Short mmCIF file of C-alpha atoms in Angstrom, two decimals:
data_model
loop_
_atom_site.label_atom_id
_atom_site.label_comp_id
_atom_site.label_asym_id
_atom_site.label_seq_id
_atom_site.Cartn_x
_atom_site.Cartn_y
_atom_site.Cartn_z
CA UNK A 1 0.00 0.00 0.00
CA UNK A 2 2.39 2.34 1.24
CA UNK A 3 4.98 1.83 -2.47
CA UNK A 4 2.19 3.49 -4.41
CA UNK A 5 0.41 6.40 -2.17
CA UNK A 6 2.88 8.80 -2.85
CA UNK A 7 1.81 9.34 -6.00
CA UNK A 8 -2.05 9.47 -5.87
CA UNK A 9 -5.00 11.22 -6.67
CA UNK A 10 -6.60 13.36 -3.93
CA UNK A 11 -9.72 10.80 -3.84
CA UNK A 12 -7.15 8.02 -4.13
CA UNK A 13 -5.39 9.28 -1.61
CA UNK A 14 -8.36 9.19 0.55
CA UNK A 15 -9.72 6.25 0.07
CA UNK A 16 -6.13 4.82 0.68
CA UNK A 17 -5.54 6.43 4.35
CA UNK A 18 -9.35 4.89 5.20
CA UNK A 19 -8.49 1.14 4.51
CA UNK A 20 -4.55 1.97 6.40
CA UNK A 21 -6.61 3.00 9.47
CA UNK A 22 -9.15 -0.11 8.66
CA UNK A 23 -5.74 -2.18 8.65
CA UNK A 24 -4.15 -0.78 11.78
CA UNK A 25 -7.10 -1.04 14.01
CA UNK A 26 -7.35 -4.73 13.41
CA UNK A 27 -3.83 -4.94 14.85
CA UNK A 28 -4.23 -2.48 17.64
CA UNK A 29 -6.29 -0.50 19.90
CA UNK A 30 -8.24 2.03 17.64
CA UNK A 31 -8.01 4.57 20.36
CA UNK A 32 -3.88 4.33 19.89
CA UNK A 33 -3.78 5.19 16.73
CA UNK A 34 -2.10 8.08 15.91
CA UNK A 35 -1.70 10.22 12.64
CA UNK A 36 1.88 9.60 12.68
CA UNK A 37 1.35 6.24 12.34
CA UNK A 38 -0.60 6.26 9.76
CA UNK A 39 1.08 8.44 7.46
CA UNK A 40 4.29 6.28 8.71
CA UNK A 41 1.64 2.51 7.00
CA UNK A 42 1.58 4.93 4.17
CA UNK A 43 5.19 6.24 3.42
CA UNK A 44 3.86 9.61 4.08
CA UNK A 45 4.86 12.95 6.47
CA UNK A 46 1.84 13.74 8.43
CA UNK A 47 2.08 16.90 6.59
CA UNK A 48 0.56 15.29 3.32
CA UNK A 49 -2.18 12.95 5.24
CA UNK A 50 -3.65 16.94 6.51
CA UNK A 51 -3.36 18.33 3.03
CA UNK A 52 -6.35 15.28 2.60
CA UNK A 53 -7.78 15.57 5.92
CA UNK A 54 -8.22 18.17 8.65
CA UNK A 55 -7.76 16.13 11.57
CA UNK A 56 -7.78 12.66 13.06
CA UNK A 57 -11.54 12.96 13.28
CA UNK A 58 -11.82 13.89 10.01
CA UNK A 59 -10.19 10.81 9.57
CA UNK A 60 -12.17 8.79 11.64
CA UNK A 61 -15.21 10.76 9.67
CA UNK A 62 -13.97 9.10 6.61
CA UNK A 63 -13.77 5.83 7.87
CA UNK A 64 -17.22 5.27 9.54
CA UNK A 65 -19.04 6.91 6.06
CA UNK A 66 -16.87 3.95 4.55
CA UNK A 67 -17.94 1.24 6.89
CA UNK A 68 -21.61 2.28 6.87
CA UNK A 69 -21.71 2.49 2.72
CA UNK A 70 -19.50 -1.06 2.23
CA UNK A 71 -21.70 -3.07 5.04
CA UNK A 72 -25.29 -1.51 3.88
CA UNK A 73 -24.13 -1.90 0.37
CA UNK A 74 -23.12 -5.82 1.33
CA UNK A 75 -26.53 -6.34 3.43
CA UNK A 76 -29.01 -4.99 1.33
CA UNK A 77 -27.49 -6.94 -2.00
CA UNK A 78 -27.59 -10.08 0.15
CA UNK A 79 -31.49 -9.38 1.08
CA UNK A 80 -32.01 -9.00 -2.26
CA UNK A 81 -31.18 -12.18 -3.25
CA UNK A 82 -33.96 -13.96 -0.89
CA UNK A 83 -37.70 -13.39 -0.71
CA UNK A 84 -38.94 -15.09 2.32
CA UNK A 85 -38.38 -12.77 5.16
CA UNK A 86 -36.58 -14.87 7.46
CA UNK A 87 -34.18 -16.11 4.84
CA UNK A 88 -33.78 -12.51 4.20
CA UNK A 89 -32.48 -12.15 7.95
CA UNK A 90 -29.96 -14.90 7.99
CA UNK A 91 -28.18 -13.56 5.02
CA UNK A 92 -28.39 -9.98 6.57
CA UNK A 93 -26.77 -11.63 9.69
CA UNK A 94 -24.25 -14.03 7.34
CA UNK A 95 -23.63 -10.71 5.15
CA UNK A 96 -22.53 -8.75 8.41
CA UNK A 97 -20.73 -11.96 10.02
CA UNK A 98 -18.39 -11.58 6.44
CA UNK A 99 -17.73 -8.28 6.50
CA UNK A 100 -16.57 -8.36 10.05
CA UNK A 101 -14.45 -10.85 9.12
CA UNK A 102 -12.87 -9.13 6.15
CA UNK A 103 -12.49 -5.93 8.31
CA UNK A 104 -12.02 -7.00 12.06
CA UNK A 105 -10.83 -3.22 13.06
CA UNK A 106 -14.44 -2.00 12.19
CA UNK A 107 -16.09 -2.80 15.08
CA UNK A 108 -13.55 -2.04 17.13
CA UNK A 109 -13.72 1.15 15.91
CA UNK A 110 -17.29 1.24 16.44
CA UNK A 111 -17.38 0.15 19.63
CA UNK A 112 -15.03 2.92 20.80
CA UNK A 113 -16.70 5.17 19.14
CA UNK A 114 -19.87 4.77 20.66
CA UNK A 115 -18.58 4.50 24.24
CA UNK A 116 -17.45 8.36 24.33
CA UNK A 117 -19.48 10.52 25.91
CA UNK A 118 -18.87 13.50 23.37
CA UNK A 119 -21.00 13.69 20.29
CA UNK A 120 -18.31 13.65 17.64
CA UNK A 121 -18.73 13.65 13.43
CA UNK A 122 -17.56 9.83 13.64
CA UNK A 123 -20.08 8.69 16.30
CA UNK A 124 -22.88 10.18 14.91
CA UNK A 125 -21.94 8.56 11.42
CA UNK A 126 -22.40 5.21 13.44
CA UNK A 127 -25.00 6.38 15.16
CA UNK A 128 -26.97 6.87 11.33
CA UNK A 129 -25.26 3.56 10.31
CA UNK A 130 -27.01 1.74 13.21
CA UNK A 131 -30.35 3.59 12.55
CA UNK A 132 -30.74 2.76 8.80
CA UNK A 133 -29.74 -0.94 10.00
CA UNK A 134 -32.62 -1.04 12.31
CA UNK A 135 -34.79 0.29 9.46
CA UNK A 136 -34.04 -2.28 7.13
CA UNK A 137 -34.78 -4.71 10.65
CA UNK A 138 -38.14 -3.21 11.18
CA UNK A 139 -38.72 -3.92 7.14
CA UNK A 140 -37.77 -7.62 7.12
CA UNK A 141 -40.00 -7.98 10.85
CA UNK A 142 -43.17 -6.28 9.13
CA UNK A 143 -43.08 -8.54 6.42
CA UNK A 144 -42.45 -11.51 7.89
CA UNK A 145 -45.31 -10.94 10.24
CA UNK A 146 -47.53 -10.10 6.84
CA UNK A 147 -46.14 -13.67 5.65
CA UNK A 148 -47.11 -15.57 8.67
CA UNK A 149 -43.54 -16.41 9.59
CA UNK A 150 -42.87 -14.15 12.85
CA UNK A 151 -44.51 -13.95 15.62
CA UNK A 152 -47.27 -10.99 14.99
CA UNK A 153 -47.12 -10.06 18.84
CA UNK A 154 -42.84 -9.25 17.86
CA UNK A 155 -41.67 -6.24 19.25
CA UNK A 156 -39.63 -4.90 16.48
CA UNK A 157 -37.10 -2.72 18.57
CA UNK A 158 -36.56 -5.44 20.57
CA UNK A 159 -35.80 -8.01 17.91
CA UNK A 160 -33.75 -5.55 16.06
CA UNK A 161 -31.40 -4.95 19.28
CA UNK A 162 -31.40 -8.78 20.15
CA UNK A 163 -30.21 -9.38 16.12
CA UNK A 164 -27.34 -6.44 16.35
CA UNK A 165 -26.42 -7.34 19.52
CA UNK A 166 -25.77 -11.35 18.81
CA UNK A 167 -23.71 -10.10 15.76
CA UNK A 168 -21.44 -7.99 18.79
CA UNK A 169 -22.10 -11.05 21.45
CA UNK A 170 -20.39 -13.06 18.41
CA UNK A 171 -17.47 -9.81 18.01
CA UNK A 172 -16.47 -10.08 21.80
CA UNK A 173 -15.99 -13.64 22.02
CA UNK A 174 -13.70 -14.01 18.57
CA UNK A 175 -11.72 -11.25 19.89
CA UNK A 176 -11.17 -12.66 23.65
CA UNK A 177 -10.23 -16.48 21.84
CA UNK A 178 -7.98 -14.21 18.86
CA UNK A 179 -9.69 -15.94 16.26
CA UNK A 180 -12.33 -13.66 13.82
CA UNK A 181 -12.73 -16.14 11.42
CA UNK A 182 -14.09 -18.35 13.76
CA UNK A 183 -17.66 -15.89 13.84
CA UNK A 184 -17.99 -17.32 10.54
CA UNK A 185 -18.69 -21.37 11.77
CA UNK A 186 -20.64 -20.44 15.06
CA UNK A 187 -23.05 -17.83 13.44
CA UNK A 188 -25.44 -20.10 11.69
CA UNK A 189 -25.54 -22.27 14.92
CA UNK A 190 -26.41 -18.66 16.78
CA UNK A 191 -29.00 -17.29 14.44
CA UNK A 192 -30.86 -20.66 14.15
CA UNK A 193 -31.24 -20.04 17.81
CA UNK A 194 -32.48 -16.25 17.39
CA UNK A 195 -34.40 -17.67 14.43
CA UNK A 196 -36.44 -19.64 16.59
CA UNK A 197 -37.29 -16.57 19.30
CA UNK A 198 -39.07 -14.67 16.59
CA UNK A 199 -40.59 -17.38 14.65
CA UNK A 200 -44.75 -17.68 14.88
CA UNK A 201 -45.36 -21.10 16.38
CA UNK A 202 -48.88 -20.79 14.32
#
């Protein structure tokens, strides 16, 4: 990465520092990273990382709009592809399970973000991330209770924080063993489970 950003267009050049702070936060603490560092992953002075960007937030900035477009972008095209509701939800939750895995920094990222107490540019970009999530959520749910296949009595909010929060439940525990890619074998195992908590038993 870093041989070839010398030389790049401004949007280039963007796009470039996002996926070297993607990078680095899979390897470290998000909250440790420094500008320094990455203009050192880039072969840069810090000098031409702020001719892109006008701080670290900015940076930061940059890098939730990317998450949120790449994962919604990912989700919805996997939805897509199924019509029954519930199938429709495990391939949202398979979707996110394989982007995770792709980008492990991501949520690490996210959850730091959304622990501060300030309201910054980046943590209300997650903020909107998690709020068209839970729209798409409340779609599937409304359906599926149309269709006969959830429970009509569902409370929507509910379900949607139970089916974001088994996708972090699933985050914490590959991170404590040091193994992402293992999210990818015990997620359909999980879902079936939260498959079966929403399901009508009509």
């Amino acid at each position: 990465m870093c041989a070839h950003s010398k030389h790049l267009p401004a949007k280039e050049r963007r796009l470039v520092t996002v996926k070297t702070v993607v990078e680095l936060a899979g390897e470290q603490n998000p909250s440790e990273i420094t500008t320094a560092a990455i203009a050192e992953r880039m072969g840069l002075t810090q000098g031409a990382l702020f001719r892109h960007f006008a701080n670290k937030e900015a940076i930061l900035q940059a890098v939730m709009e990317w998450a949120g477009a790449h994962l919604m972008a990912r989700i919805e095209k996997a939805v897509a592809k199924q019509s029954p509701p519930c199938a429709a939800l495990e391939s949202m939750f398979m979707a996110h399970v394989d982007f995770i895995v792709k980008h492990p920094g991501i949520p690490r990222m996210l959850f730091g973000e959304l622990q501060g107490s300030e309201e910054t540019a980046p943590k209300q970009m997650a903020q909107k991330l998690i709020s068209r999530y839970g729209a798409l959520l409340n779609n599937l749910f409304e359906k599926g209770k149309s269709d006969g296949d959830i429970d009509p009595d569902l409370d929507n909010g509910t379900a949607a924080t139970l089916f974001i929060g088994t996708i972090q439940g699933l985050v914490m525990q590959s991170l404590i063993d040091g193994d992402v890619s293992q999210m990818q074998t015990n997620a359909p195992k999980v879902f079936a489970i939260y498959l079966r908590g929403i399901r009508s038993t009509s």
